[in-house]
Tab-separated table of C-alpha atoms in Angstrom:
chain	number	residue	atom	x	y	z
S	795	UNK	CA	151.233	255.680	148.174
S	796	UNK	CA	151.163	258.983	146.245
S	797	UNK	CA	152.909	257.346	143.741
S	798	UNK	CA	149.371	255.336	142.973
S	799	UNK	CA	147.370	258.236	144.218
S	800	UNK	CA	149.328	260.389	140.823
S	801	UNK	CA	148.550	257.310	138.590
S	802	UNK	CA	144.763	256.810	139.112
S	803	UNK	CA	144.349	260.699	138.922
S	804	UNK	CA	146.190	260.277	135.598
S	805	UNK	CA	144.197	257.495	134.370
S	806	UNK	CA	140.929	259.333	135.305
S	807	UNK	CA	142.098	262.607	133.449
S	808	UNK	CA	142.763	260.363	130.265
S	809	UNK	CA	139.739	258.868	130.120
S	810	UNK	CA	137.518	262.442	130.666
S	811	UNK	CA	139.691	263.435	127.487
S	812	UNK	CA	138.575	260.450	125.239
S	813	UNK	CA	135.104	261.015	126.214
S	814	UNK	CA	134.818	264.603	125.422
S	815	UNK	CA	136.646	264.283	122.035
S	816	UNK	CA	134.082	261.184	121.360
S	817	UNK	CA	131.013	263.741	122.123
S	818	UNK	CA	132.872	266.575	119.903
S	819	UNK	CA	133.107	264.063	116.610
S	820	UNK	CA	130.833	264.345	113.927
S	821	UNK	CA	127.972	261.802	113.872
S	822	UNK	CA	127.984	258.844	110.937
S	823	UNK	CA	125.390	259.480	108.303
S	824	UNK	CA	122.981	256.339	107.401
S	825	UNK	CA	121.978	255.750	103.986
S	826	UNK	CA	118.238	257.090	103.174
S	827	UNK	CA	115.744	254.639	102.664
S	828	UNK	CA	113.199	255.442	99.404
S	829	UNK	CA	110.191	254.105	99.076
S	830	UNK	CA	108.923	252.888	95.974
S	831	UNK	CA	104.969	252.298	94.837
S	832	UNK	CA	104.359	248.748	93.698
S	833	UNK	CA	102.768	248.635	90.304
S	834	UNK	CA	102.103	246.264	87.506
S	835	UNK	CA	102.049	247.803	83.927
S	836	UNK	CA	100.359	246.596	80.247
S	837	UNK	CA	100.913	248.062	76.664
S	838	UNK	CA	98.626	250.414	75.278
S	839	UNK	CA	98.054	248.229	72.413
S	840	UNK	CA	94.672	248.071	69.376
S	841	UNK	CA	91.349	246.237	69.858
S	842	UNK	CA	87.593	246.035	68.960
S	843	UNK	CA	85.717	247.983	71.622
S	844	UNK	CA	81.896	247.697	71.466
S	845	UNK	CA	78.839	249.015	73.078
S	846	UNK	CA	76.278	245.903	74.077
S	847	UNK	CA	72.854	245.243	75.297
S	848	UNK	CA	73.119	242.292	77.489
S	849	UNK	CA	69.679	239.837	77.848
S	850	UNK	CA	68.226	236.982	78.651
S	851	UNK	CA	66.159	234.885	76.818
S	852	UNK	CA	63.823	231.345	76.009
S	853	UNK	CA	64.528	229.338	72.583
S	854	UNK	CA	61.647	228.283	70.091
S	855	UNK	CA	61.416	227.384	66.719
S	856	UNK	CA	60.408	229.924	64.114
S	857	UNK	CA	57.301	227.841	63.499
S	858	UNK	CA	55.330	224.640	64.266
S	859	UNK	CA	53.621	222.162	61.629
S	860	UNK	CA	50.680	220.388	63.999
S	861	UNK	CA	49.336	217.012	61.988
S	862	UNK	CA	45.995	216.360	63.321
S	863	UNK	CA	43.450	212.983	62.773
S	864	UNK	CA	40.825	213.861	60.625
S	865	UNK	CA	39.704	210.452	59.832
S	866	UNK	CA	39.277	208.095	62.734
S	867	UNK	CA	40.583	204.644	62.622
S	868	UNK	CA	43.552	202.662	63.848
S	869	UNK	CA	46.752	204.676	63.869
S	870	UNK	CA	49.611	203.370	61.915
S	871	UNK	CA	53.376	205.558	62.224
S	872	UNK	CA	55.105	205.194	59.360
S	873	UNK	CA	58.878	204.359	58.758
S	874	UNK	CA	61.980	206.003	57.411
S	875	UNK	CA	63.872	204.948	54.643
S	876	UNK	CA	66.011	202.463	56.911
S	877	UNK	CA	62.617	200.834	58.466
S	878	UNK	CA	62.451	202.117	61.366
S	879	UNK	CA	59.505	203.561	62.899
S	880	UNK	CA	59.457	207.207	63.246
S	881	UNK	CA	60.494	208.921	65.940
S	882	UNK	CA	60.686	212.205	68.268
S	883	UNK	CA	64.211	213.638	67.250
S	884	UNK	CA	63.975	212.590	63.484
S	885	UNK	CA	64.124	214.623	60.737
S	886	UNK	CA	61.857	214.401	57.466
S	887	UNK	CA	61.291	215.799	54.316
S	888	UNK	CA	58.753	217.728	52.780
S	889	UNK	CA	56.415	215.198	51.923
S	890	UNK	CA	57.351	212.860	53.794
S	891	UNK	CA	54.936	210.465	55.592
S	892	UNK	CA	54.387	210.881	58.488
S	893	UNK	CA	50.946	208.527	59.641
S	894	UNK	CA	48.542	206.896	58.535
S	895	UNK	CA	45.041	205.826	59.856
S	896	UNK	CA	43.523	202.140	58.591
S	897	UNK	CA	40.863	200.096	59.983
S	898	UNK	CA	36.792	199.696	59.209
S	899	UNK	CA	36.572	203.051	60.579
S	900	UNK	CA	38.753	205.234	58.456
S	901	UNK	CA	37.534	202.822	54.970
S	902	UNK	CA	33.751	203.982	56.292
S	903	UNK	CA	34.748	207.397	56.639
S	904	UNK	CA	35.947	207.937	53.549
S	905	UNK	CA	33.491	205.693	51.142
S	906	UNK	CA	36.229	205.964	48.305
S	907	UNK	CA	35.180	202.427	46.705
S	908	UNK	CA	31.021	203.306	47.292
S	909	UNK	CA	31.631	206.675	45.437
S	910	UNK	CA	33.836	205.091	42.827
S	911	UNK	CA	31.242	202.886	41.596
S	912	UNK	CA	28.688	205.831	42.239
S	913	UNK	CA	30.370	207.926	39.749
S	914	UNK	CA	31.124	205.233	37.448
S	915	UNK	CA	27.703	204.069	36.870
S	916	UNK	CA	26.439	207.823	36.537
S	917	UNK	CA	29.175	208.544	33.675
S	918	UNK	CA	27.632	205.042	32.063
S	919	UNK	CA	24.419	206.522	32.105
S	920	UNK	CA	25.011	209.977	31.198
S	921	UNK	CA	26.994	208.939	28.149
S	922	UNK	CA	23.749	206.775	27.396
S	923	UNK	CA	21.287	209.424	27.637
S	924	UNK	CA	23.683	211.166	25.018
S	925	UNK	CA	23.396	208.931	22.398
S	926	UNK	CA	19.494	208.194	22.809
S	927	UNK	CA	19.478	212.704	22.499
S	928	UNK	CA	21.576	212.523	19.583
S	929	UNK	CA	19.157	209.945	18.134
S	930	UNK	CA	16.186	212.105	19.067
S	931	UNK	CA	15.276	208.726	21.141
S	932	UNK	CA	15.642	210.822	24.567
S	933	UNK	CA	14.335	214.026	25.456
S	934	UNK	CA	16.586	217.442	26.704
S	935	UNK	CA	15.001	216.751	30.462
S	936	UNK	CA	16.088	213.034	30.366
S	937	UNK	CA	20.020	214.473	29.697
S	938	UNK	CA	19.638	217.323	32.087
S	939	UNK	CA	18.710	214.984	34.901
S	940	UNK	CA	21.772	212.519	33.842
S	941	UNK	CA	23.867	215.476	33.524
S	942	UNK	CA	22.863	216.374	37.093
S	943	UNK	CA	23.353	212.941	38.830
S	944	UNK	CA	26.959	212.709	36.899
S	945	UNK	CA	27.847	215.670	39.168
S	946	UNK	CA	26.352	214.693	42.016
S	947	UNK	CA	28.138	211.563	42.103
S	948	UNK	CA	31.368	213.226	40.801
S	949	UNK	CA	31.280	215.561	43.656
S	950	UNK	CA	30.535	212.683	46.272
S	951	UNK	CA	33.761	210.768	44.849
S	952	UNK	CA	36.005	213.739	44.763
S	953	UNK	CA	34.860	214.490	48.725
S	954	UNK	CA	36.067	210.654	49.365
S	955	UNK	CA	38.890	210.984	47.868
S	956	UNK	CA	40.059	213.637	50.244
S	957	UNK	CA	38.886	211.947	52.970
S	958	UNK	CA	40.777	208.939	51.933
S	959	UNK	CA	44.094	211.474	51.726
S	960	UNK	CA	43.240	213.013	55.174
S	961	UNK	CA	43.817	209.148	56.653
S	962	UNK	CA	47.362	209.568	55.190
S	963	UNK	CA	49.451	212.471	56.979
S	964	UNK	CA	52.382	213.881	55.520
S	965	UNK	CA	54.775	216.959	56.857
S	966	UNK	CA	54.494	220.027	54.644
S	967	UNK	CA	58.027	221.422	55.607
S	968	UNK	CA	61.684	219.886	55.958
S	969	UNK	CA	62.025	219.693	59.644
S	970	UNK	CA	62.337	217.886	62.886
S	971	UNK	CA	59.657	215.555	64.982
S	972	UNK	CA	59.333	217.265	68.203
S	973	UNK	CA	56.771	215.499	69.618
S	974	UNK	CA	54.722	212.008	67.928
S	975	UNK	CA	51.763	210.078	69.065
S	976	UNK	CA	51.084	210.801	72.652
S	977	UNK	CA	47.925	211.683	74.829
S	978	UNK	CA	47.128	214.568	76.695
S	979	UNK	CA	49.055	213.249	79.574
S	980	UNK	CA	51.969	212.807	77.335
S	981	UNK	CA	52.171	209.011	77.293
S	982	UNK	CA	53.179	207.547	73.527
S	983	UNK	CA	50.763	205.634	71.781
S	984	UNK	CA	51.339	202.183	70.232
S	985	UNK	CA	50.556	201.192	66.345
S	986	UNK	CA	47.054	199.917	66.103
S	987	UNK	CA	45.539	202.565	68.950
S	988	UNK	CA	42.265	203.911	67.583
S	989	UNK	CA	42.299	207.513	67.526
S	990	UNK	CA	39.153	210.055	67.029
S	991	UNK	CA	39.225	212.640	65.262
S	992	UNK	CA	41.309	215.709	66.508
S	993	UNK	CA	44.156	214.075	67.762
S	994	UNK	CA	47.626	215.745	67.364
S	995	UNK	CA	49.789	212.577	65.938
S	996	UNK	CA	52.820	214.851	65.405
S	997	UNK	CA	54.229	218.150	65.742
S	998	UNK	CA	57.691	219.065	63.269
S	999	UNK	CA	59.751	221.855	62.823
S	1000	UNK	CA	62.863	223.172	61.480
S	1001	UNK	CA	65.722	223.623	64.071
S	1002	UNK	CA	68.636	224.737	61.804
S	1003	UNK	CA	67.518	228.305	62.765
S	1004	UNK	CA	65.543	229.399	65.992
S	1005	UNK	CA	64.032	232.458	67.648
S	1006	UNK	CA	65.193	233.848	70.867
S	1007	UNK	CA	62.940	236.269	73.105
S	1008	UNK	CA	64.408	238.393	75.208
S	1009	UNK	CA	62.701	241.132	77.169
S	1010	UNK	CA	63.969	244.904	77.206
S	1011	UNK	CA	63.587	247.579	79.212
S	1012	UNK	CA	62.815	251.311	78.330
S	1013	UNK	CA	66.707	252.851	77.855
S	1014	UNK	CA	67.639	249.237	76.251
S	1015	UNK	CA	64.913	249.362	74.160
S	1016	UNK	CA	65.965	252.846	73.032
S	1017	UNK	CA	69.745	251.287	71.642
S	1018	UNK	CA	68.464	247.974	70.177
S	1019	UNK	CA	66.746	248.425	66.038
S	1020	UNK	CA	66.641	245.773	64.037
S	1021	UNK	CA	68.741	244.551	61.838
S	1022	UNK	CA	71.772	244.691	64.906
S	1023	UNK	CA	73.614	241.611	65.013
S	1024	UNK	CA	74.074	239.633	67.990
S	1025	UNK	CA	75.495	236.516	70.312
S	1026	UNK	CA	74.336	233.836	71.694
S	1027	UNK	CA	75.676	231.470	74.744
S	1028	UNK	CA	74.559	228.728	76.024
S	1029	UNK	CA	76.665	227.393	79.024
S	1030	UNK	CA	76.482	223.933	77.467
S	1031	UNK	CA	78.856	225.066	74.580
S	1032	UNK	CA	81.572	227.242	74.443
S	1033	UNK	CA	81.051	228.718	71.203
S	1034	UNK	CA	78.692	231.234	70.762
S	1035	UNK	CA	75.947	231.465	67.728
S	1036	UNK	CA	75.051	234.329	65.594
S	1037	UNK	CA	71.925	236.020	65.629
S	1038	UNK	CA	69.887	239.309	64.235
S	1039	UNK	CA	67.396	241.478	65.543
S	1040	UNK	CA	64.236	240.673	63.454
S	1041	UNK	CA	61.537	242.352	65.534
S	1042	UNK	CA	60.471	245.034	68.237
S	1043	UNK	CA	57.307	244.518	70.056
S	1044	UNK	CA	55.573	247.818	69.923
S	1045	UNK	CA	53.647	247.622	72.901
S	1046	UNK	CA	54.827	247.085	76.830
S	1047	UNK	CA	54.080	243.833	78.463
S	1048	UNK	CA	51.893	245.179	81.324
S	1049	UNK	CA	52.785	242.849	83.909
S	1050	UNK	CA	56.465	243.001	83.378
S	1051	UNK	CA	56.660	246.376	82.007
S	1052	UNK	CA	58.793	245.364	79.560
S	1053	UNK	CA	59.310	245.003	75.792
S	1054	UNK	CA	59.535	242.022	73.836
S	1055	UNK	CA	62.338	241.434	70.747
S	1056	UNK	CA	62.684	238.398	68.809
S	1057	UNK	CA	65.701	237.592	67.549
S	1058	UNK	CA	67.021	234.449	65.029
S	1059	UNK	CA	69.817	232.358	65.572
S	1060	UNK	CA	72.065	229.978	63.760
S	1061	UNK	CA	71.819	226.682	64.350
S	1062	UNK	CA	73.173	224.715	61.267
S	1063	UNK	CA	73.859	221.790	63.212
S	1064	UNK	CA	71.361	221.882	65.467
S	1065	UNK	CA	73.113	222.193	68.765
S	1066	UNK	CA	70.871	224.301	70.682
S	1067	UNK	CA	67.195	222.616	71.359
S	1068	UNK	CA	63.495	224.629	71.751
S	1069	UNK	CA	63.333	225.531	75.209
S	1070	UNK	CA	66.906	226.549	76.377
S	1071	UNK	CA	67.560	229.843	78.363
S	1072	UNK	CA	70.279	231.662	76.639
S	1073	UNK	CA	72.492	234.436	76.964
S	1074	UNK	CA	71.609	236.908	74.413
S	1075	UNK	CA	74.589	240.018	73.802
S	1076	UNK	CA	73.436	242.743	71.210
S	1077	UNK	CA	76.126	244.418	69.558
S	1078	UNK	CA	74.590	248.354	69.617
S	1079	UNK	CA	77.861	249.796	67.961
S	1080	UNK	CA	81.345	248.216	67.244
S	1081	UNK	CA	84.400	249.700	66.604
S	1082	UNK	CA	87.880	248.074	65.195
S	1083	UNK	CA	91.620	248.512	65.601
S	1084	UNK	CA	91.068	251.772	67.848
S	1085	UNK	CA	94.040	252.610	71.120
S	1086	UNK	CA	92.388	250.639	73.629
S	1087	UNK	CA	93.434	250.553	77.269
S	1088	UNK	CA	92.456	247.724	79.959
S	1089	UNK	CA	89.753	249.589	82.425
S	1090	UNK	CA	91.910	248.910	85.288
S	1091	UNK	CA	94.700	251.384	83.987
S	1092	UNK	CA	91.981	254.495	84.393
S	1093	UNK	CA	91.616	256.191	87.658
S	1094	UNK	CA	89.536	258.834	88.966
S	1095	UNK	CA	91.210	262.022	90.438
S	1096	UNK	CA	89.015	264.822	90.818
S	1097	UNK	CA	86.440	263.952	88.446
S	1098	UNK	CA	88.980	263.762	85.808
S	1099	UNK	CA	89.740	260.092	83.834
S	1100	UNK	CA	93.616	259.613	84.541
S	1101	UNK	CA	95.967	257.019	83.798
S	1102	UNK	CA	99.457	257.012	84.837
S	1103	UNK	CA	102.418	256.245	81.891
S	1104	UNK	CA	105.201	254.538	82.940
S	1105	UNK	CA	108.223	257.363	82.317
S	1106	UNK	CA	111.661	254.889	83.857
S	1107	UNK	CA	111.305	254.730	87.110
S	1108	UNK	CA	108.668	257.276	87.802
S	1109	UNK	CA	105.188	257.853	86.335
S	1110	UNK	CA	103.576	260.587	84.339
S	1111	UNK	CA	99.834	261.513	85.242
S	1112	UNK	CA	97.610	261.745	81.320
S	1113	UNK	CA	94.300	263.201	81.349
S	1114	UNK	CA	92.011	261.487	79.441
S	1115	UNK	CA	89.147	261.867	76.905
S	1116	UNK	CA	87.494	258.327	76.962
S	1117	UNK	CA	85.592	256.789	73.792
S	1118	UNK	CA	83.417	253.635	73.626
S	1119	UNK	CA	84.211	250.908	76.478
S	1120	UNK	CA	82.879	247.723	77.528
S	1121	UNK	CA	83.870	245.690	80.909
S	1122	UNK	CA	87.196	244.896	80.220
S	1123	UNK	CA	88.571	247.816	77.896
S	1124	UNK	CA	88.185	251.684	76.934
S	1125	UNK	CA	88.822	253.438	73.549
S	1126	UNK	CA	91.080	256.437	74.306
S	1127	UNK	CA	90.721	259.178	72.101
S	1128	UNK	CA	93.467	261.489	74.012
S	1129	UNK	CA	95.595	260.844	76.903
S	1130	UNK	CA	97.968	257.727	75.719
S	1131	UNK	CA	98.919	256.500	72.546
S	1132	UNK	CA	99.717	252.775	71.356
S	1133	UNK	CA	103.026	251.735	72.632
S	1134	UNK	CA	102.851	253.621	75.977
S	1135	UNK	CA	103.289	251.285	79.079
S	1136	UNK	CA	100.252	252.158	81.922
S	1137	UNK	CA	99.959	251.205	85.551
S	1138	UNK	CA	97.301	248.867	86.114
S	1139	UNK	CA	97.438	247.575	89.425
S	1140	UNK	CA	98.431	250.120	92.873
S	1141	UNK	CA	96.580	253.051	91.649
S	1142	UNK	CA	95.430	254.675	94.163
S	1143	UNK	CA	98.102	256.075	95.592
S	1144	UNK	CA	100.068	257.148	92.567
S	1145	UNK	CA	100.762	260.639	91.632
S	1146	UNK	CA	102.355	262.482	88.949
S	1147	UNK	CA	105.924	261.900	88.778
S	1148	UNK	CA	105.737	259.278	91.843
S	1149	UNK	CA	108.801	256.643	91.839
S	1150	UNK	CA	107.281	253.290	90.971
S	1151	UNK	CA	109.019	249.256	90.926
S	1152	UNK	CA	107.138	247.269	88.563
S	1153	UNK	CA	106.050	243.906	89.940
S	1154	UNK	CA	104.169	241.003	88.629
S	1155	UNK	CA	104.417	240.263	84.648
């Protein structure tokens, strides 16, 4: 019995030993954890930076050629060179016809064959009274009066003679039909309709370059002179056209208290149509191959412009002195140079000489 009694007090003595050595040992140290900022980076590379003027506009052509009746009779549209009848979307030549009016009405208008025989049989008689003067057969009165009804009838022939051209229309100017033959309610009219007098039987124009109005307001106004070159969109296409700043209006529109510019545009084959609303970008200033940076990459700290160079694992905090930008990228005049690597995503909490991993691409 005091045999066990002496063994448990041993065992208990043991274990109070092990336990107190096991407080007295030096504690295992863990590895630190460091945090790193996720960033992606770009090159500091060389673009075209430019300052724009962005507006929207309303297509028209640079003018309109309106053929109107003059004569009234039956109207007649004429045909191209491949017989067929004329129509809107065509193009024509200068001198081209375009009409023509016929019928009893248009041959009474004009008189042409009444004034022809008019003048003829005054010449006849004038040329008569000549020879009866020059034979002392006729007195100076006699010729005077011939000589008087010889112009009479001249001038009666040469007025039917325009008349007669006035039944035949022709288009002044290369250019395109934009609208041919049809009423005041826009409905076309068939060959053989008699028209009066004043109706519009076509309206052409050239398309292969078109003006664009665009409205400005005062501080745009105060960038934009003419002469500034420009682009045009149209969502239909996804090139854009050229254009050129060709006029300032030099009064404000009172109701929309704005100012009107007219600009031309390019349109050698006659993609874009009278009437589209456009897109209209003028370029104020431009300049080339300058150290551009993507505007993401600067920050704000303080009021200062900042980005933050990529410097191995940690990043270096630039000031910057900023040139001409647009939405996407910013000329840098000081602060980074071309070949420098710049964070441009997880900004905001970056700090000079903070330890960065570069994600993304």
């Amino acid at each position: 019995m005091k045999q066990t009694i002496h063994a448990l007090a041993s065992l208990v003595a043991a274990i109070g030993v092990l336990s107190l050595a096991s407080g007295c040992a030096p504690p295992v140290n863990a590895p630190e954890t460091e945090f790193r900022i996720p960033v992606e980076v770009e090159d500091v590379g060389k673009g075209t930076v430019e300052d724009l003027v962005v507006a929207t506009g309303n297509l028209r052509p640079a003018g309109i050629v309106t053929l109107d009746i003059e004569t009234p009779g039956l109207l007649q549209i004429a045909r191209n060179a491949d017989g067929q009848r004329l129509a809107e979307g065509m193009r024509v030549s200068a001198g081209d016809v375009v009409a023509r009016v016929t019928g009893e009405d248009a041959r009474l208008h004009a008189r042409l064959e009444t004034t022809r025989q008019a003048l003829e049989a005054a010449e006849a008689h004038l040329e008569r009274r000549r020879e009866l003067r020059a034979a002392n057969l006729a007195h100076d009165e006699e010729l005077q009066q011939a000589q008087e009804r010889y112009e009479t009838a001249l001038y009666n022939f040469e007025r039917s003679t325009l008349d007669a051209a006035k039944a035949t229309l022709t288009t002044p100017i290369d250019g395109t039909i934009l609208r041919l033959a049809r009423d005041t309610d826009g409905r076309p009219q068939a060959d053989g309709q008699l028209v009066r007098a004043g109706f519009t039987v076509a309206e052409v124009a050239a398309l292969d370059e078109l003006i664009a109005d665009i409205d400005l307001i005062g501080p745009e106004l105060a960038r934009v002179e003419v002469g500034l070159a420009a682009r045009i969109r149209h969502y239909a296409f996804e090139e854009s056209f050229s254009g050129e700043v060709i006029r300032l209006s030099p009064v404000l529109d009172p109701d929309k208290h704005t100012f009107r510019a007219e600009l031309t545009v390019a349109n050698d084959e006659r993609l874009l149509r009278p009437g589209m609303f456009v897109e209209v970008i003028v370029v104020v200033e431009q300049r080339p191959d300058v150290v551009v940076v993507p505007r993401d990459a600067i920050a704000n700290r303080a009021g200062k412009s900042v980005a933050f160079v990529l410097d191995g694992q940690r990043v270096s905090r630039r000031d910057l002195r900023l040139g001409l930008g647009d939405d996407d990228k910013v000329q840098i005049l000081e602060g980074v140079a071309e070949g420098d690597r710049v964070a441009v995503r997880g900004l905001e909490t970056l700090t000079d000489g903070a330890r960065i991993r570069v994600v993304g691409t």
